[in-house]
mmCIF file of C-alpha atoms in Angstrom:
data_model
loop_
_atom_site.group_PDB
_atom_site.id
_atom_site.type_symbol
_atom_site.label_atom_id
_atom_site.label_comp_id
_atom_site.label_asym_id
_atom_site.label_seq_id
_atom_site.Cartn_x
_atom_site.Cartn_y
_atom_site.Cartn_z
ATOM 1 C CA UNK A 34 0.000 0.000 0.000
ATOM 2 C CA UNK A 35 1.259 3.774 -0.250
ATOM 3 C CA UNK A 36 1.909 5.498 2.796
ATOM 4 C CA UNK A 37 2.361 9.064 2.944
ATOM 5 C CA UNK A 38 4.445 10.511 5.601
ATOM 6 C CA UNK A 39 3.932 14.275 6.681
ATOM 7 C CA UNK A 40 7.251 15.384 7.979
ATOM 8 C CA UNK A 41 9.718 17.915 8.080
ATOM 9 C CA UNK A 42 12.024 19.146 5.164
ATOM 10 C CA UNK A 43 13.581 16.472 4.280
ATOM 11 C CA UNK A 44 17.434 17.258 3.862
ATOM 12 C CA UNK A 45 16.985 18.629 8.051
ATOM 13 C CA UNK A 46 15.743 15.069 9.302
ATOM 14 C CA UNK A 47 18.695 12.604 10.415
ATOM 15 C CA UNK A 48 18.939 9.483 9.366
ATOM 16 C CA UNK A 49 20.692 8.575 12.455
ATOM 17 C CA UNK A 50 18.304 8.958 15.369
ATOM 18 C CA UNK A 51 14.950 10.455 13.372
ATOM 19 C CA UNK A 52 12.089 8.247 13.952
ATOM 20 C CA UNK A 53 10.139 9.225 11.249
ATOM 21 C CA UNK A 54 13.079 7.575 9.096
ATOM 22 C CA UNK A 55 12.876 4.413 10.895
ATOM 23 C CA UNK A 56 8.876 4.093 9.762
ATOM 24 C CA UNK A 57 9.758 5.130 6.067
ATOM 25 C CA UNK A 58 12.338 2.254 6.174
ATOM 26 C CA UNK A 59 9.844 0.027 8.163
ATOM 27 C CA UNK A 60 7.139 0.766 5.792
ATOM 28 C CA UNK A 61 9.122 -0.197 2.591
ATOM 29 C CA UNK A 62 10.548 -3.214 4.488
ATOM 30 C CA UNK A 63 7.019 -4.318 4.695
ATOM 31 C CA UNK A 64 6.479 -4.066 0.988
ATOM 32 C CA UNK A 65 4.691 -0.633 1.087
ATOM 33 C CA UNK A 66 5.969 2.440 -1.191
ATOM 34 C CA UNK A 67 6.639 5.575 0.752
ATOM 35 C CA UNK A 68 5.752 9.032 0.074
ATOM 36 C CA UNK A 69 6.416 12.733 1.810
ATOM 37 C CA UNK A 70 4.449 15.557 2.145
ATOM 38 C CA UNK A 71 5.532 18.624 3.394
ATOM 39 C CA UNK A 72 3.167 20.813 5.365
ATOM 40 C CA UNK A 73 2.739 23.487 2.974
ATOM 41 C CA UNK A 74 1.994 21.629 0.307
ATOM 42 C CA UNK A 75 -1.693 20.621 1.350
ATOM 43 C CA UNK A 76 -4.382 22.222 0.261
ATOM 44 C CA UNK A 77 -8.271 22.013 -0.700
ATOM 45 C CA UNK A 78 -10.227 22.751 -3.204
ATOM 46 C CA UNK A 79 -14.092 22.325 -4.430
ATOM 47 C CA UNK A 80 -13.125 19.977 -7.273
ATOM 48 C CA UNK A 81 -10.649 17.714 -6.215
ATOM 49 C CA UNK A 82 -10.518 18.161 -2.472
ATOM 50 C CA UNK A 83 -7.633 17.678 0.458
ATOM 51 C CA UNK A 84 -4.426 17.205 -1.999
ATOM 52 C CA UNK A 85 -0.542 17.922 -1.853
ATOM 53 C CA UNK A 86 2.334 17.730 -3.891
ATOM 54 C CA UNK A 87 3.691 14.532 -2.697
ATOM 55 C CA UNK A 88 7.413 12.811 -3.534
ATOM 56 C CA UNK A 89 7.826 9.444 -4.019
ATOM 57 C CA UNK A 90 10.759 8.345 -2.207
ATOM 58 C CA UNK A 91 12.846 4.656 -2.049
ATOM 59 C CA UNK A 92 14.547 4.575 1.077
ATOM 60 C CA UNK A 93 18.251 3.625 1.481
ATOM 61 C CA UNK A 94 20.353 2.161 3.954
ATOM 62 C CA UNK A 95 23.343 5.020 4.153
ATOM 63 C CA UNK A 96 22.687 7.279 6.923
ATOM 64 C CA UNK A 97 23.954 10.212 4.757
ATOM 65 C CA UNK A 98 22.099 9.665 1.172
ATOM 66 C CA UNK A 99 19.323 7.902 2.975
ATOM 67 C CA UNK A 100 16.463 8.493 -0.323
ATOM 68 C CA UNK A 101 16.156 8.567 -3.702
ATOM 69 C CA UNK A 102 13.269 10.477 -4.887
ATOM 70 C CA UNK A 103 11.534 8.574 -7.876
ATOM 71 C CA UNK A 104 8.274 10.586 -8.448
ATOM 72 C CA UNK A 105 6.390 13.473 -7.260
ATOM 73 C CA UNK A 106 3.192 14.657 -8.016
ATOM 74 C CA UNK A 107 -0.072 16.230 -6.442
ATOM 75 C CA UNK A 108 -2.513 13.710 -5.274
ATOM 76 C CA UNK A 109 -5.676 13.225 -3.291
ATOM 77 C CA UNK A 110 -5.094 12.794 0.602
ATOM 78 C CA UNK A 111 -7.573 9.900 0.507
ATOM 79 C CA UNK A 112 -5.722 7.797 -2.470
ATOM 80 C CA UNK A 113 -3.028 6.635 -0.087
ATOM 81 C CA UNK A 114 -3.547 4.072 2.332
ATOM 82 C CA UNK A 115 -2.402 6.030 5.177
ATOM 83 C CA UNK A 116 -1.392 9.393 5.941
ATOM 84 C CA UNK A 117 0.705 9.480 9.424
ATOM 85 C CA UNK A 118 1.642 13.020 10.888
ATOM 86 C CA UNK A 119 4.832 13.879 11.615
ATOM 87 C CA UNK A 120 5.324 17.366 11.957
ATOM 88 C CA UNK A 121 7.312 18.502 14.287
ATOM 89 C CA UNK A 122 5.830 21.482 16.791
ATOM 90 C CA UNK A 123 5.512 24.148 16.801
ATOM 91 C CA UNK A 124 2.193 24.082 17.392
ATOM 92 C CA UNK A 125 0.902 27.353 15.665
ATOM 93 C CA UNK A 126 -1.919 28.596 14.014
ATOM 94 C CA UNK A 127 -0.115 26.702 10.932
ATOM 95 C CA UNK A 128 -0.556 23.984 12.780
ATOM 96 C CA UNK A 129 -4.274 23.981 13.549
ATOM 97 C CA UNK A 130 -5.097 24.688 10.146
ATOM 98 C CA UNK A 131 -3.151 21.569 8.658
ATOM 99 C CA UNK A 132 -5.051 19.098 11.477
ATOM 100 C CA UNK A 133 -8.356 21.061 9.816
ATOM 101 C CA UNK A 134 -7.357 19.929 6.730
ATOM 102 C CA UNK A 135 -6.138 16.726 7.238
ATOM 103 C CA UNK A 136 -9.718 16.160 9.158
ATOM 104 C CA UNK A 137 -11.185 17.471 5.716
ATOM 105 C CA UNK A 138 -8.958 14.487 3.869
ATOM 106 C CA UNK A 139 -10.709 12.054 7.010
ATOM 107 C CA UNK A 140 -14.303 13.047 5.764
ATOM 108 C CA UNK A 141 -13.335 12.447 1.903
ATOM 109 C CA UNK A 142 -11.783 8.930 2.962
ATOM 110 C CA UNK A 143 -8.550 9.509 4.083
ATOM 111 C CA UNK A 144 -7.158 7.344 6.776
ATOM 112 C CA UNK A 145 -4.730 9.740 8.949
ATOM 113 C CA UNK A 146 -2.613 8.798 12.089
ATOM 114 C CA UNK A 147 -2.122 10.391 14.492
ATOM 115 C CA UNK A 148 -5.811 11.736 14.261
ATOM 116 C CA UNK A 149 -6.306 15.073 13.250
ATOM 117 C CA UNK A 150 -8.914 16.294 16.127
ATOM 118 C CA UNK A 151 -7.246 13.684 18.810
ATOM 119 C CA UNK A 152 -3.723 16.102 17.905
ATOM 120 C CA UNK A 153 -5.316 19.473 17.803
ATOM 121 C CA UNK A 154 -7.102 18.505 21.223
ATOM 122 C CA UNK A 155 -4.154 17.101 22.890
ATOM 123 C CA UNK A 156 -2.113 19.431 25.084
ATOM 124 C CA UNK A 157 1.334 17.331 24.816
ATOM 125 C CA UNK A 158 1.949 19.411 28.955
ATOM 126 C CA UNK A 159 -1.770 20.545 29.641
ATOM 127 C CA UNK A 160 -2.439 16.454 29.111
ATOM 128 C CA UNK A 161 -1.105 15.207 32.425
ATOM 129 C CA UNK A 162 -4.475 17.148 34.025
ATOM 130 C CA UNK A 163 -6.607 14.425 33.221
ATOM 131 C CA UNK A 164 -4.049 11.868 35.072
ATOM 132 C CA UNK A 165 -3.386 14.393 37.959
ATOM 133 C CA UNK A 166 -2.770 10.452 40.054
ATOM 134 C CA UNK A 167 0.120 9.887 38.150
ATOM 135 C CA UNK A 168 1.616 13.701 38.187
ATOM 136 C CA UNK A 169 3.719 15.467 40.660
ATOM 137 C CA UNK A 170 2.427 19.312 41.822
ATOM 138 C CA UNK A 171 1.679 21.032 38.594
ATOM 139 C CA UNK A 172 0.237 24.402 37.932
ATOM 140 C CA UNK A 173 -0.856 25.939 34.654
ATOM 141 C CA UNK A 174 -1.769 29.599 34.938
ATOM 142 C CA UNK A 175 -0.664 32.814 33.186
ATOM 143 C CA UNK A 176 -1.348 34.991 36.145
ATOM 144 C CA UNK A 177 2.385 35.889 37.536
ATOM 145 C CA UNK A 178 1.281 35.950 41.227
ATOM 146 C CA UNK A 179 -0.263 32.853 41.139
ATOM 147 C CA UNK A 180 3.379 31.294 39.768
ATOM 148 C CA UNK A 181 5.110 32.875 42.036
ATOM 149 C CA UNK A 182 3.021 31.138 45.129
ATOM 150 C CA UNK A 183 3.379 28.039 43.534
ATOM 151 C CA UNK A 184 7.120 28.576 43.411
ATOM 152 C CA UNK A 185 6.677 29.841 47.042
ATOM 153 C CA UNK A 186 5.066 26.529 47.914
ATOM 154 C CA UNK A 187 6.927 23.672 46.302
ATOM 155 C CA UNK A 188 10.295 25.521 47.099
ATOM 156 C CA UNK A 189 12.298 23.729 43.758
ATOM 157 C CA UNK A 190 10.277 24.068 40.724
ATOM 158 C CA UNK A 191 10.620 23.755 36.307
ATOM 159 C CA UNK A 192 8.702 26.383 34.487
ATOM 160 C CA UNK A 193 8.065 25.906 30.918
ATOM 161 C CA UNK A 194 5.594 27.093 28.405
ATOM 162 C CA UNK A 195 2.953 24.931 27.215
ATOM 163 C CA UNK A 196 4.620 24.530 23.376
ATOM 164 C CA UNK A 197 7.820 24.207 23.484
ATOM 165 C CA UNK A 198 9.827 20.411 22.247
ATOM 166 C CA UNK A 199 13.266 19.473 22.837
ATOM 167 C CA UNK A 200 13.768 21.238 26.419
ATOM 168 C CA UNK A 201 13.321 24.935 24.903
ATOM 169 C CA UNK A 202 12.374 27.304 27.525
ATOM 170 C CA UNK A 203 12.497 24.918 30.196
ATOM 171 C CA UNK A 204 13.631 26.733 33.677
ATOM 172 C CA UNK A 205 14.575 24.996 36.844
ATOM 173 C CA UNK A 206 13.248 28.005 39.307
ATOM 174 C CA UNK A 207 14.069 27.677 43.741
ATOM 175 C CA UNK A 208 12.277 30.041 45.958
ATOM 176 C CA UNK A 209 15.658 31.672 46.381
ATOM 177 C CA UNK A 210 16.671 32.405 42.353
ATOM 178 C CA UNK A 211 17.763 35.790 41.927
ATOM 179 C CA UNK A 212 16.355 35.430 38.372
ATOM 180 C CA UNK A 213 13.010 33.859 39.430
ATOM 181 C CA UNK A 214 11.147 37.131 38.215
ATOM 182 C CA UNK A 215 12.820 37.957 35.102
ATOM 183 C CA UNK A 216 12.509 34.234 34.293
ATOM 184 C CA UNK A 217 8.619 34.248 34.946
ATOM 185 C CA UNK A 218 8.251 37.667 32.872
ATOM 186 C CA UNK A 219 9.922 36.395 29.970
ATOM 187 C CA UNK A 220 7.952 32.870 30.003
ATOM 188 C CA UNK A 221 4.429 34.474 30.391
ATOM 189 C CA UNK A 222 5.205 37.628 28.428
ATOM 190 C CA UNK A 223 3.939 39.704 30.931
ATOM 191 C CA UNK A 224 1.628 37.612 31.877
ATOM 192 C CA UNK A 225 0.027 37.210 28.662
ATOM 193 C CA UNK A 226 0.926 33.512 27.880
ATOM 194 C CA UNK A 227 -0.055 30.443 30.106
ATOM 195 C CA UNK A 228 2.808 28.431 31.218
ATOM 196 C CA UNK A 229 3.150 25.375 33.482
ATOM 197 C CA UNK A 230 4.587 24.727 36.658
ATOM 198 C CA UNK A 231 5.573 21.408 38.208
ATOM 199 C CA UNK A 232 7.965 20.309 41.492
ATOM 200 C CA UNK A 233 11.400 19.431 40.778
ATOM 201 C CA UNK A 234 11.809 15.966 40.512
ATOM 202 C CA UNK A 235 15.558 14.873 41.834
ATOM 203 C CA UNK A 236 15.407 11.917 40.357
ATOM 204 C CA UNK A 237 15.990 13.560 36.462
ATOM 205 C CA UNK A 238 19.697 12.369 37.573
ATOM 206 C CA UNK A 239 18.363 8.939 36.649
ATOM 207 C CA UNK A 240 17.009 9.962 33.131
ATOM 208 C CA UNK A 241 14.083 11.392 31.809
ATOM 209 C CA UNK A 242 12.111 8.277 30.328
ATOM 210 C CA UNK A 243 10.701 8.245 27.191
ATOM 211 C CA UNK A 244 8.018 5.369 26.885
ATOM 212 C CA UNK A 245 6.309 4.466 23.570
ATOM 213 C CA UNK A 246 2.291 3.375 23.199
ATOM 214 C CA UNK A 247 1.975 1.811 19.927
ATOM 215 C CA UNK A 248 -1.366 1.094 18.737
ATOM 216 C CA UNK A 249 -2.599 0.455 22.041
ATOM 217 C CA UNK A 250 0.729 -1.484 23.127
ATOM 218 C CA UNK A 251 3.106 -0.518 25.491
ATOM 219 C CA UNK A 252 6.729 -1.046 24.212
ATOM 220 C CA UNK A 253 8.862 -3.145 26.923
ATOM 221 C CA UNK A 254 11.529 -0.905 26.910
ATOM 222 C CA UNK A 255 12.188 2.736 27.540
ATOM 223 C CA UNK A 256 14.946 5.147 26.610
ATOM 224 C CA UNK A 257 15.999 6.888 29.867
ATOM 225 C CA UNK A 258 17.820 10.528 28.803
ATOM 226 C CA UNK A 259 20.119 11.361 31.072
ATOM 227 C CA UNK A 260 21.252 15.143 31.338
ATOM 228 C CA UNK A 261 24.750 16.305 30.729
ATOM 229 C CA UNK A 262 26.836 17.400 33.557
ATOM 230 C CA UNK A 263 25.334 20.689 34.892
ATOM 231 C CA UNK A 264 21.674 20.328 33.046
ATOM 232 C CA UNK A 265 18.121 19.836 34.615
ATOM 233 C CA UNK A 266 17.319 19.128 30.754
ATOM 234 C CA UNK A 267 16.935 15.305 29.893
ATOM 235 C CA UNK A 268 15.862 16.144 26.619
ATOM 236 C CA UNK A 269 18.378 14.698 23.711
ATOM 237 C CA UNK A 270 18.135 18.264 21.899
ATOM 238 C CA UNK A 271 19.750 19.973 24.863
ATOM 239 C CA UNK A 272 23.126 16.945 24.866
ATOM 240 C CA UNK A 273 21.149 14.315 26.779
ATOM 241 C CA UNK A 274 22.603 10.824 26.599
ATOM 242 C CA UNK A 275 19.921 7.967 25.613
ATOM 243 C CA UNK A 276 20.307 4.752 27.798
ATOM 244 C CA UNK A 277 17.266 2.127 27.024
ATOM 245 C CA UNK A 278 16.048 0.488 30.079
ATOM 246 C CA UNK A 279 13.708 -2.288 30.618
ATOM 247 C CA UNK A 280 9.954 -0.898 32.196
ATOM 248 C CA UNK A 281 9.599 -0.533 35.949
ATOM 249 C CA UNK A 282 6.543 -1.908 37.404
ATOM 250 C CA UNK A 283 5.204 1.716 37.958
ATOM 251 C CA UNK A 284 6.223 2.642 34.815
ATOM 252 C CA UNK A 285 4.029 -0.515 33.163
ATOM 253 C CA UNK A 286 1.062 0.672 35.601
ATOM 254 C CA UNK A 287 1.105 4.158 34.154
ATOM 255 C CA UNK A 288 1.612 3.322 30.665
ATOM 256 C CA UNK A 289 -1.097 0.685 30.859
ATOM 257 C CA UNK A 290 -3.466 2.704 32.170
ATOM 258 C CA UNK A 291 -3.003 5.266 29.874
ATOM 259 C CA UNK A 292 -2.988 3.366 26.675
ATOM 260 C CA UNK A 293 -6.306 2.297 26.063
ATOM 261 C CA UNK A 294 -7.528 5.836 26.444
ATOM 262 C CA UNK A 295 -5.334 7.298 23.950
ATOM 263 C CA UNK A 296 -5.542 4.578 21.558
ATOM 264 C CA UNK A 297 -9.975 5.147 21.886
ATOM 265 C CA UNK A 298 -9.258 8.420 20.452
ATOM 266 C CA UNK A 299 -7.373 7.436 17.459
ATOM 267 C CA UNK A 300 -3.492 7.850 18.808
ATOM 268 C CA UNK A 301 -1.882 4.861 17.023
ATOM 269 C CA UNK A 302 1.976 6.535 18.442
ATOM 270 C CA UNK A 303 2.367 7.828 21.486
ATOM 271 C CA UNK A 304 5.386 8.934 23.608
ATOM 272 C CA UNK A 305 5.148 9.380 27.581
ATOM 273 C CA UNK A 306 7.772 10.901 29.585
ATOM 274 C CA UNK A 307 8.480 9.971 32.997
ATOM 275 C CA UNK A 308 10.967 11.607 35.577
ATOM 276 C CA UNK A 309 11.337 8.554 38.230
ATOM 277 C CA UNK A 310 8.042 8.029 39.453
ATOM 278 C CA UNK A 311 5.722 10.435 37.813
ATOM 279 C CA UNK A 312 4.141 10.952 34.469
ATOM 280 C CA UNK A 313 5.182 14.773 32.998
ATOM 281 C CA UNK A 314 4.109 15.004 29.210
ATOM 282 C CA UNK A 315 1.887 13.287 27.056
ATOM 283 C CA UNK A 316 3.578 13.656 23.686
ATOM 284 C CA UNK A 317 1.297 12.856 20.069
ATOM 285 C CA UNK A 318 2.675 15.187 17.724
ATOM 286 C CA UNK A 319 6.143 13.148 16.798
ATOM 287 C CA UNK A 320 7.392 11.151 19.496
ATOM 288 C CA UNK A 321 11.000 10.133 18.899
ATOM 289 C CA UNK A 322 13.307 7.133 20.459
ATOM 290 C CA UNK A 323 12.870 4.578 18.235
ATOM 291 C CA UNK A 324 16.036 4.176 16.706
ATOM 292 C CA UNK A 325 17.922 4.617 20.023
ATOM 293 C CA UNK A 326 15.958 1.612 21.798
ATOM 294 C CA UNK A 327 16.177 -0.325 18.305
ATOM 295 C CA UNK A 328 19.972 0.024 18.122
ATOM 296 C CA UNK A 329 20.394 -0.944 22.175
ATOM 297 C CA UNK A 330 18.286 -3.541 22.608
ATOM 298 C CA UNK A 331 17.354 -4.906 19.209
ATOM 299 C CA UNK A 332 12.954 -4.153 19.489
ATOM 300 C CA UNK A 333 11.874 -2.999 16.781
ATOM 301 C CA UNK A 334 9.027 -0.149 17.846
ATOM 302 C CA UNK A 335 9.232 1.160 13.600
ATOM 303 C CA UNK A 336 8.418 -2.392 12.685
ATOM 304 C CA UNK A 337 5.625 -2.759 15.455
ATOM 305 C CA UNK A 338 4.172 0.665 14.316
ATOM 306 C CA UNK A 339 3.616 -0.369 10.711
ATOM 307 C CA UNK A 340 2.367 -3.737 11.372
ATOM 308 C CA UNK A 341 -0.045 -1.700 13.831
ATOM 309 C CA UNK A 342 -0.740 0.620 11.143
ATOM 310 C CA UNK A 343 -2.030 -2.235 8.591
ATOM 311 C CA UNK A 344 -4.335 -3.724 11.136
ATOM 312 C CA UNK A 345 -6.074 -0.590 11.566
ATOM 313 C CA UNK A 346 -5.958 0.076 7.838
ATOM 314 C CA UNK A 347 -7.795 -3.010 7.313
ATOM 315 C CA UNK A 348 -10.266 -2.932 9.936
ATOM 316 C CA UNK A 349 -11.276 0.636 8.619
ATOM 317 C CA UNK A 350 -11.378 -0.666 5.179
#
C-alpha cells in the first residue's frame, strides 16, 4: 500500500536517530511504497478536495544519502492508504489549520494517524491534568502571582511554556533564584501567555524516560535521557545521553493505564515521559526514540508501528 508521511524538510531530518526515518524504512521493508508531504503543500479545493504535492521516495540504507526520490506529483489525501503526521511542533496557528485539513482528507476517505482532532485537542503538557494520580504538583496559569506562590510553595520548581519540544524554555526556578522574576516575565510575556509549573523531581539524575504506546501497546523498553553534567534538561536536543532500560513496574502501571484511552481516540503513536516516578508530558505530535531503543536492545518499535498501522488500515477498510 502507499503510505504518505507528513514530515519535516527532508534534507533537516537525520537518518541517524529520526524516527520518522525508521517508519519510512519500516514501511518499505514491509512491501509498502513511501511518500512525503511537506506541510505546505496541502491544500483544498471544491473539485478535487484535500491534496498535496507529494514525492515518491525509495529509502536507502546510508545514513547520509538515505532516499532517492523517484516521483512526485499532487494527489488526493484519501488515495493513499495512510497518511501518518509527523510534523514537528511548533504548534501554531499553521498547525491547527493543517489538522483542519487533514480532518477534511478524514471526511473524503482519508485514513490519517495520528488523528487530526485527537492532535489538535491534545495538550502534549496541559495532558497530564486528566491523570493528575500519576503527576507530581503542577500548575498551569498565566497569572504571575499565582506562579510565584506556587514557586513559594513547592520551594524547587521547572517552568516551561505549554509549546515548546526538545527542552526549549524549560527553567529549573528555587524560591531563592535571583532570576526567578525575570525568568517568569519572559515565560508568560507579561503575563500574557499560560505556562506550566511542576515540582522538581531529583530523580531527572536517573534519566528522563521516554516510553512508547503503539497502537494500544506498550513497548517493553524505555529510553531513559540522562542530562549532561550541569543540566536539569533530559531532553536529547539539549546533549542528553539515551540509555534504554527495561519498564519498571510503575512505569508498566502508568503506561497501561493510559494506553487504552489514547488509543480510543485514534493515537496509534504515542510517547510518555516519565521523571522517576511520575508521568510529565503526554507527547502525540512526533514522538521520537525509536532508533535509540532499536539500536540498544534490538525491538523494533518502527516495525511494530507499521504492522499496527495495517491492522487498523484493514479494519477501517
Amino acid at each position: 500500500m502507499r503510505i504518505a508521511f507528513v514530515v519535516d524538510p527532508l534534507p533537516s531530518l537525520r537518518a541517524y536517530k529520526d524516527t520518522s526515518i525508521a517508519l519510512m524504512r519500516a514501511a518499505q521493508a514491509s512491501g509498502h511504497a513511501v511518500w512525503t508531504i511537506q506541510q505546505e503543500a496541502i491544500h483544498w479545493s471544491p473539485l478535487h478536495g484535500v491534496c498535496a504535492e507529494a514525492v515518491h521516495l525509495e529509502m536507502l540504507a546510508d545514513d547520509k544519502d538515505w532516499y532517492v526520490e523517484v516521483d512526485r506529483h499532487v494527489v488526493r489525501l484519501r488515495d493513499f492508504r495512510a497518511v501518518l503526521m509527523r510534523k514537528d511542533p511548533p504548534f501554531d496557528v499553521e498547525y491547527v489549520t493543517t489538522t483542519w485539513l487533514l480532518e477534511r482528507a478524514e471526511a473524503e476517505g482519508a485514513r490519517v494517524f495520528n488523528r487530526p482532532r485527537a492532535l489538535r485537542d491534545h495538550s502534549e503538557k496541559l495532558s497530564v491534568a486528566e491523570f493528575a494520580q500519576f503527576s507530581v504538583p503542577t500548575l498551569v496559569a498565566r497569572d504571575p502571582l499565582l506562579i510565584h506562590a506556587f514557586v513559594d510553595l513547592e520551594r524547587d520548581t521547572v517552568l516551561k511554556p505549554l509549546d515548546g519540544m526538545g527542552g526549549s524554555e524549560v527553567f529549573r526556578v528555587s524560591h531563592d533564584d535571583p532570576n526567578r522574576n525575570v525568568i517568569v516575565e519572559t515565560l508568560t510575556r507579561h503575563g500574557t501567555r499560560t505556562i506550566m509549573a511542576q515540582r522538581y523531581i531529583p530523580e531527572i539524575v536517573d534519566g528522563d524516560k521516554r516510553i512508547l504506546i503503539v497502537g494500544g501497546e506498550v513497548v517493553p523498553y524505555c529510553l531513559a535521557r540522562i542530562p549532561k553534567a550541569g543540566e536539569t534538561r533530559g531532553n536529547l536536543a539539549a546533549g542528553g545521553t539515551g540509555v534504554a532500560r527495561e519498564l519498571s513496574a510503575r512505569d508498566r502501571e502508568i503506561a497501561s493505564t493510559l494506553a487504552p484511552v489514547l488509543a480510543a481516540r485514534g493515537l496509534l503513536l504515542v510517547g510518555l515521559d516519565l521523571i522517576g516516578d511520575w508521568l510529565t508530558e503526554i507527547n502525540v505530535t512526533s514522538p521520537t526514540c525509536m532508533v535509540e531503543i532499536a539500536e540498544q536492545t534490538g525491538f523494533d518499535a518502527a516495525e511494530m508501528l507499521i504492522a499496527a498501522l495495517e491492522r487498523q488500515c484493514a479494519a477501517r477498510a
